[in-house]
Coordinates of N, CA and C in Angstrom, one line a residue:
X1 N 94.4 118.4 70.3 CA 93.8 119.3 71.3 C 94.8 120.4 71.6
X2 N 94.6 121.9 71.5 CA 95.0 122.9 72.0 C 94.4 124.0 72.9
X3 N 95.7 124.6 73.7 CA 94.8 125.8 74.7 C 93.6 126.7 73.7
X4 N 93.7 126.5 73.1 CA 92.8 127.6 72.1 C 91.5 127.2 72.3
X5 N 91.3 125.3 72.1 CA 90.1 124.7 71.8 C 90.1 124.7 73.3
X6 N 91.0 124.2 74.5 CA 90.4 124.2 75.7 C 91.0 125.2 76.7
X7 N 90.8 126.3 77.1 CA 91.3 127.1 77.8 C 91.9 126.7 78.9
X8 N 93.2 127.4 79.2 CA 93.7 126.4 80.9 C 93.3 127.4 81.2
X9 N 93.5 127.0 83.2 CA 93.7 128.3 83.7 C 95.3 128.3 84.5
X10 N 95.4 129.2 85.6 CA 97.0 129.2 86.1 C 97.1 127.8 86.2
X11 N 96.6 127.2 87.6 CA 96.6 126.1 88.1 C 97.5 125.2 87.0
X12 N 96.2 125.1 86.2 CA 96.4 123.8 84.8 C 97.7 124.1 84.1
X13 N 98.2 125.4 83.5 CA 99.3 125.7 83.5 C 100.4 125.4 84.0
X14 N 100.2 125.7 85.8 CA 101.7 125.5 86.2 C 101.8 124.0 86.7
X15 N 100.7 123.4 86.2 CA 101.0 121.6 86.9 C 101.9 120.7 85.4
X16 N 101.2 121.6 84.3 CA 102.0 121.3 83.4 C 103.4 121.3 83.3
X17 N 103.5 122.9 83.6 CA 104.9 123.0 83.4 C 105.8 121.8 84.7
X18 N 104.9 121.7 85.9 CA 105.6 120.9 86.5 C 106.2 119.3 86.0
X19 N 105.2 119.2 84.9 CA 105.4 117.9 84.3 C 106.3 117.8 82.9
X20 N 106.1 118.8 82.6 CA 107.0 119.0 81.7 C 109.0 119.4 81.9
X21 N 108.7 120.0 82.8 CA 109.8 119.8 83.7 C 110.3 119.1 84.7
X22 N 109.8 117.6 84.6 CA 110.2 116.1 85.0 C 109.9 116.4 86.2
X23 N 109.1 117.0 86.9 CA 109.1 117.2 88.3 C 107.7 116.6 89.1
X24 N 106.7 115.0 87.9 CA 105.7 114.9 88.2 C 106.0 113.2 88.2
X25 N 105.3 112.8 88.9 CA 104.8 111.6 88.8 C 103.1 111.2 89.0
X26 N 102.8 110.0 88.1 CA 101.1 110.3 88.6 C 101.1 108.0 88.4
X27 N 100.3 107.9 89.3 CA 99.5 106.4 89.4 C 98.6 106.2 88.3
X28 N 98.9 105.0 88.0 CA 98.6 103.9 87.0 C 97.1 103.3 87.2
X29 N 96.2 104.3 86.6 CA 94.7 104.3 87.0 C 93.9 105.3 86.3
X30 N 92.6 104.6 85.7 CA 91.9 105.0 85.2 C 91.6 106.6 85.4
X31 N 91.6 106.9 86.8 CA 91.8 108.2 87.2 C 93.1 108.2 88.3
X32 N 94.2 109.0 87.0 CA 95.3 108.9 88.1 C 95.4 110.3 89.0
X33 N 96.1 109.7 90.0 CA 96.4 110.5 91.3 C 97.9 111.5 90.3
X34 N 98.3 112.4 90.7 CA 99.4 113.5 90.2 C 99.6 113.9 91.4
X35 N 101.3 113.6 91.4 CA 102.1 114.0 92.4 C 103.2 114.9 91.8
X36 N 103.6 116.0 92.4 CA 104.2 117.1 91.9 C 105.4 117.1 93.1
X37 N 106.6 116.9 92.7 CA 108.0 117.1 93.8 C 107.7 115.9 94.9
X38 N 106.8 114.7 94.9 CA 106.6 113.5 95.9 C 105.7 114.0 96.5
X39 N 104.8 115.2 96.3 CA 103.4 115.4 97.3 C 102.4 115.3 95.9
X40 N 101.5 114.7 97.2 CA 99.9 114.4 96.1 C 99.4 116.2 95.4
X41 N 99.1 116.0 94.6 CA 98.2 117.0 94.2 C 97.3 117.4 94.7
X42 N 96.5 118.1 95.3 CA 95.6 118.2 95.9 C 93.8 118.9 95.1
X43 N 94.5 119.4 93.9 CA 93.6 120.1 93.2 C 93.3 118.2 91.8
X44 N 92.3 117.1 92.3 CA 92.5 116.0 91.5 C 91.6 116.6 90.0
X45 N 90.8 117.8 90.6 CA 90.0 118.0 89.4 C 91.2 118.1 88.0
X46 N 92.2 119.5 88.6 CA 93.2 119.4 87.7 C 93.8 117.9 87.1
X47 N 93.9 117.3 87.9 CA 95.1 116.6 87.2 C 94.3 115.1 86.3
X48 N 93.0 114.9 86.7 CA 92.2 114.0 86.1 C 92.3 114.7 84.5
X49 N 91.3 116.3 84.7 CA 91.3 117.2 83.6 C 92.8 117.0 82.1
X50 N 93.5 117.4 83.2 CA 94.7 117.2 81.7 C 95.3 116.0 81.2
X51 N 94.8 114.8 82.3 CA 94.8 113.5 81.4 C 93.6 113.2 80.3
X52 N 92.7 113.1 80.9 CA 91.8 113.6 80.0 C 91.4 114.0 78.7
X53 N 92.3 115.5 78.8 CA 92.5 116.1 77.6 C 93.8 115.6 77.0
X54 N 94.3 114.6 77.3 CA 95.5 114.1 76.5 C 96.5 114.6 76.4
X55 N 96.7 115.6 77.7 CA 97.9 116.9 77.9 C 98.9 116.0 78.9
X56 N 99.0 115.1 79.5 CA 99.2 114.2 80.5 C 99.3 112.8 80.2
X57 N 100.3 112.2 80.3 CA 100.5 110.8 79.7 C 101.2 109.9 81.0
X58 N 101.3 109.1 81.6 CA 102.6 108.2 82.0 C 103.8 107.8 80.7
X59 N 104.7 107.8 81.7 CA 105.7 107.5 80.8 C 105.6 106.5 80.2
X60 N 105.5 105.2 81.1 CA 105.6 103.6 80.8 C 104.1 103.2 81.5
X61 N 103.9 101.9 81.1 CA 102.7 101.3 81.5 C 103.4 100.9 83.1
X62 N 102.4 100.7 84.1 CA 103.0 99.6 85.5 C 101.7 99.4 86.1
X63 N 102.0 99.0 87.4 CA 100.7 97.8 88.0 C 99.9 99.2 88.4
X64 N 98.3 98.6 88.8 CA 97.5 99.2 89.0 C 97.8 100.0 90.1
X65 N 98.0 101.6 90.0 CA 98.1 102.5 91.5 C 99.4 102.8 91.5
X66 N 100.7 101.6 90.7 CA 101.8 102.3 90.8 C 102.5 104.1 90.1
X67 N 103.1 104.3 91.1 CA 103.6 105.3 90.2 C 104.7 105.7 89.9
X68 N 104.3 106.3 88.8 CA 105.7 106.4 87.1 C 105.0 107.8 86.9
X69 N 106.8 108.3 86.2 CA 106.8 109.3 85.6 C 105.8 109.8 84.9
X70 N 105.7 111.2 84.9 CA 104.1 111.8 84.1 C 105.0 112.1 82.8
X71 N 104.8 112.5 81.8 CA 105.0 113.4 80.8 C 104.1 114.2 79.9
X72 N 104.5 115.3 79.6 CA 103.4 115.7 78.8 C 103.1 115.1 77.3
X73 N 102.5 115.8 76.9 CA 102.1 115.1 75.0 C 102.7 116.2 74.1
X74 N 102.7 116.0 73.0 CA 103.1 117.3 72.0 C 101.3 118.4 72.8
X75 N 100.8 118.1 72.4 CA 99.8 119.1 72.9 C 99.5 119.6 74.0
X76 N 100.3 118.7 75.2 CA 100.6 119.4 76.4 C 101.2 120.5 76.3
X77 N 102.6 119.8 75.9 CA 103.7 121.2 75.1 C 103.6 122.1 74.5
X78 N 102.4 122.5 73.4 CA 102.3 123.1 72.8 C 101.4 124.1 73.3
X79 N 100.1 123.3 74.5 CA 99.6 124.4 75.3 C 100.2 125.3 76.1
X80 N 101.2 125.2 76.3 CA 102.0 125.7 77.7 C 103.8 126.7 76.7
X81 N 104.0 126.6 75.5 CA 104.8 126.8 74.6 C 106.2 126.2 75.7
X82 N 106.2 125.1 75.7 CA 107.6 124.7 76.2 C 108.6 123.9 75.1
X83 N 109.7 124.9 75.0 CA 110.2 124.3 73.8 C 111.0 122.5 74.5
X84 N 110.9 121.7 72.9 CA 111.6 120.3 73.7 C 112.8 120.5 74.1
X85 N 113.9 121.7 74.0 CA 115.1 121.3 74.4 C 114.9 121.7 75.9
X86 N 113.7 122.3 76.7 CA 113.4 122.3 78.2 C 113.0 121.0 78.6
X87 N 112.5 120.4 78.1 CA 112.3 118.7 78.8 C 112.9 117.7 78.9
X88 N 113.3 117.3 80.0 CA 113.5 116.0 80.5 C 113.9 115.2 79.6
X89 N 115.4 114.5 79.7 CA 115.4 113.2 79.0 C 115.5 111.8 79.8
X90 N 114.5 111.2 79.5 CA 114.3 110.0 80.0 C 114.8 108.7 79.8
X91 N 115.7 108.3 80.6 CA 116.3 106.6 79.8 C 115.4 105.9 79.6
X92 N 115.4 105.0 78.2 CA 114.6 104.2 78.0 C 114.4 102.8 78.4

C-alpha cells in the first residue's frame, strides 16, 4: 500500500511522522488507541485508519489495552518519504 493508492491528508501525515520518529505509542487492540508524546490522540478516525492501512504496526505483541511502541511499516515510510537512517532504533 502506497500514498498514491491511498491519499493522506496533513493530519495522517504528521501522526506518521510522529511515529516514525519514535514519538508514538498505541494499545494492544483490535482498534488501537495512538498516543503521540504520552497524550491520547484525539483524532481515533486517524489512527484506527493507518493501522488499517498497514502504515502502523506495534512494535512487540502485549496484553490486551497495553501500551507499546508504534512503528511504522516500509509503506508507512515510504508514504511519508522518511529515509531509515531518521528512525528510531529499538532494542530488541
Amino acid at each position: 500500500m502506497s500514498a498514491q493508492i491511498f491519499p493522506l491528508n496533513h493530519r495522517e501525515r504528521a501522526t506518521l511522522t510522529a511515529v516514525g520518529r519514535g514519538r508514538a505509542e498505541m494499545t494492544c487492540s483490535c482498534e488501537p488507541d495512538l498516543y503521540i508524546d504520552g497524550i491520547a490522540c484525539c483524532d481515533q478516525f486517524t489512527a484506527h485508519r493507518l493501522v488499517r492501512l498497514a502504515l502502523v504496526v506495534p512494535l512487540r505483541a502485549g496484553r490486551h489495552g497495553e501500551r507499546v511502541p508504534a512503528l511504522l511499516t516500509d509503506a508507512g515510510r515510504a508514504a511519508i518519504d522518511l529515509p531509515a537512517a531518521d528512525l528510531p532504533r529499538y532494542a530488541a
